[in-house]
Short mmCIF file of C-alpha atoms in Angstrom, two decimals:
data_model
loop_
_atom_site.label_atom_id
_atom_site.label_comp_id
_atom_site.label_asym_id
_atom_site.label_seq_id
_atom_site.Cartn_x
_atom_site.Cartn_y
_atom_site.Cartn_z
CA MET A 173 151.43 161.84 119.74
CA THR A 174 154.71 162.45 121.40
CA GLY A 175 155.69 165.79 122.08
CA THR A 176 156.61 167.62 125.32
CA PRO A 177 154.60 164.80 128.20
CA GLU A 178 152.76 168.31 129.67
CA LEU A 179 151.95 170.25 126.58
CA ASP A 180 147.97 168.82 125.46
CA LEU A 181 147.68 169.98 122.18
CA LYS A 182 143.43 169.51 122.68
CA THR A 183 143.65 173.23 124.54
CA ARG A 184 144.60 176.25 123.44
CA ALA A 185 147.41 177.25 125.67
CA ALA A 186 149.61 175.12 124.61
CA TYR A 187 149.60 177.54 121.24
CA VAL A 188 152.52 179.76 120.73
CA SER A 189 150.91 180.88 117.10
CA TRP A 190 148.00 181.92 115.40
CA THR A 191 146.59 181.49 112.14
CA ASN A 192 142.93 180.93 110.33
CA ALA A 193 141.12 179.90 108.32
CA THR A 194 137.12 180.14 106.33
CA ILE A 195 135.54 176.35 105.48
CA ARG A 196 134.62 176.44 102.20
CA TYR A 197 131.71 174.39 100.86
CA SER A 198 133.81 172.41 98.38
CA ASP A 199 135.41 170.62 101.58
CA LEU A 200 132.55 169.32 102.30
CA ASP A 201 133.05 164.98 102.09
CA PRO A 202 129.78 163.82 100.79
CA ASN A 203 128.40 162.73 104.34
CA GLY A 204 127.79 166.24 104.72
CA HIS A 205 132.03 166.92 107.24
CA VAL A 206 134.31 168.22 106.44
CA ASN A 207 137.12 165.67 104.30
CA ASN A 208 140.88 165.23 106.69
CA GLY A 209 142.28 166.77 102.95
CA ALA A 210 140.26 170.37 103.73
CA ILE A 211 141.60 170.20 107.34
CA ASN A 212 145.04 168.81 106.83
CA ALA A 213 145.39 171.83 104.95
CA PHE A 214 144.79 174.18 107.79
CA PHE A 215 148.02 172.64 109.52
CA GLU A 216 149.61 173.39 106.64
CA ASP A 217 147.82 177.34 105.77
CA GLY A 218 149.86 176.35 109.98
CA ARG A 219 152.94 175.88 109.36
CA VAL A 220 153.43 178.61 106.71
CA GLN A 221 151.87 181.53 108.99
CA PHE A 222 153.82 179.81 111.66
CA ARG A 223 157.48 179.97 108.41
CA ASN A 224 156.03 183.45 108.06
CA ASP A 225 155.22 185.53 111.70
CA ARG A 226 159.18 183.90 113.31
CA MET A 227 161.39 182.07 110.22
CA ILE A 228 160.92 185.07 107.90
CA SER A 229 163.95 187.12 109.11
CA LEU A 230 166.18 184.23 107.38
CA GLY A 231 165.07 184.78 104.30
CA ASP A 232 163.50 183.10 101.90
CA ASP A 233 166.78 180.78 100.52
CA PHE A 234 167.26 180.49 103.84
CA LEU A 235 163.47 179.03 103.85
CA SER A 236 163.69 176.34 100.83
CA GLY A 237 166.06 173.87 103.22
CA PHE A 238 163.09 172.49 104.78
CA VAL A 239 161.49 169.17 104.16
CA LEU A 240 158.70 167.95 105.68
CA VAL A 241 159.55 163.62 106.74
CA LYS A 242 156.16 163.18 108.99
CA PHE A 243 152.65 164.04 109.74
CA SER A 244 150.98 162.33 112.10
CA VAL A 245 147.14 163.53 112.47
CA GLU A 246 144.67 162.87 115.24
CA TYR A 247 140.83 163.29 113.89
CA LEU A 248 138.98 163.91 117.01
CA LYS A 249 135.61 165.66 116.00
CA VAL A 250 133.60 166.54 112.98
CA LEU A 251 133.57 169.20 111.30
CA HIS A 252 130.85 171.59 110.14
CA TYR A 253 130.33 174.05 106.67
CA PRO A 254 130.34 176.78 107.59
CA GLY A 255 132.39 177.82 109.54
CA SER A 256 135.60 178.71 110.79
CA VAL A 257 139.05 177.93 112.01
CA ASP A 258 141.97 178.79 113.43
CA ILE A 259 144.81 177.39 113.63
CA GLY A 260 147.43 176.77 116.21
CA THR A 261 151.61 175.96 116.46
CA VAL A 262 153.63 175.39 118.84
CA VAL A 263 157.74 173.79 118.72
CA THR A 264 157.88 170.86 120.85
CA LYS A 265 161.40 169.65 120.75
CA VAL A 266 164.55 170.93 118.82
CA GLY A 267 166.83 167.99 117.42
CA ARG A 268 170.13 168.56 116.26
CA SER A 269 169.23 168.73 112.80
CA SER A 270 165.42 168.55 112.69
CA TYR A 271 162.14 169.92 115.20
CA VAL A 272 159.53 169.29 115.80
CA LEU A 273 156.28 170.86 115.91
CA GLY A 274 153.00 170.89 117.75
CA GLN A 275 149.66 171.59 115.77
CA GLY A 276 145.63 172.34 116.64
CA VAL A 277 142.33 172.68 114.99
CA PHE A 278 140.45 174.59 116.95
CA SER A 279 136.34 175.17 115.59
CA GLY A 280 136.11 177.43 118.68
CA GLU A 281 137.00 175.56 122.10
CA ASP A 282 136.81 172.53 121.02
CA CYS A 283 139.46 171.13 119.01
CA VAL A 284 139.00 169.22 116.42
CA ALA A 285 142.01 167.88 115.40
CA ILE A 286 145.47 167.47 116.46
CA ALA A 287 148.97 167.05 114.50
CA GLU A 288 152.96 166.35 115.81
CA VAL A 289 154.92 167.49 112.14
CA ILE A 290 158.61 166.66 111.88
CA THR A 291 160.90 168.81 110.26
CA VAL A 292 164.38 168.48 108.51
CA SER A 293 167.16 171.18 108.35
CA LEU A 294 168.05 169.35 105.02
CA ASN A 295 171.42 171.42 102.60
CA ASP A 296 170.51 171.94 99.48
CA LYS A 297 173.79 170.84 97.22
CA THR A 298 174.09 167.74 99.15
CA GLN A 299 170.42 166.80 99.96
CA LYS A 300 171.49 165.71 103.41
CA SER A 301 170.58 166.95 106.71
CA GLN A 302 172.74 169.69 108.36
CA PRO A 303 172.16 171.05 111.33
CA ILE A 304 170.11 173.83 113.24
CA GLU A 305 171.89 176.22 114.45
CA GLY A 306 172.26 180.28 115.46
CA GLU A 307 169.32 182.33 114.32
CA LEU A 308 166.99 179.14 113.32
CA ARG A 309 167.63 177.06 116.49
CA ALA A 310 166.63 180.23 118.87
CA ILE A 311 164.04 181.19 116.87
CA LEU A 312 162.35 177.52 116.79
CA GLU A 313 163.70 177.56 121.00
CA ASN A 314 161.55 181.00 121.58
CA ALA A 315 158.19 179.05 120.03
CA GLN A 316 157.87 176.73 122.78
CA LYS A 317 155.92 176.46 125.66
CA LEU A 318 157.77 176.37 128.33
#
């Protein structure tokens, strides 16, 4: 995983935005473990909560101009039903037209998975990347752990 070298995504202290989710029985694989699809959905819940908490002032039209271009995950521990998880999200890098999120799924103090997500700001009309500027850049930079 790339991102800010001094930021340890396996620790709760790395994150600026949090949400939680309940583990459902339907999240289990045939071995009785929470499957990777469910864990990936937890990461998505974290990204949606981050957007709702931090970017809602930008409006719905503006928020449709993002596209996820890379999702990389590292599964660290087995997760079981029943229970709940906490999902942390932090901005690890803001580029010219993209930004990188670091995420972690936690069961209690145990980090069960971490992810890196690269998102590009996309012009709806041209379908090409566009610079991250103004209020959006300020929001993303303020969501970094320095």
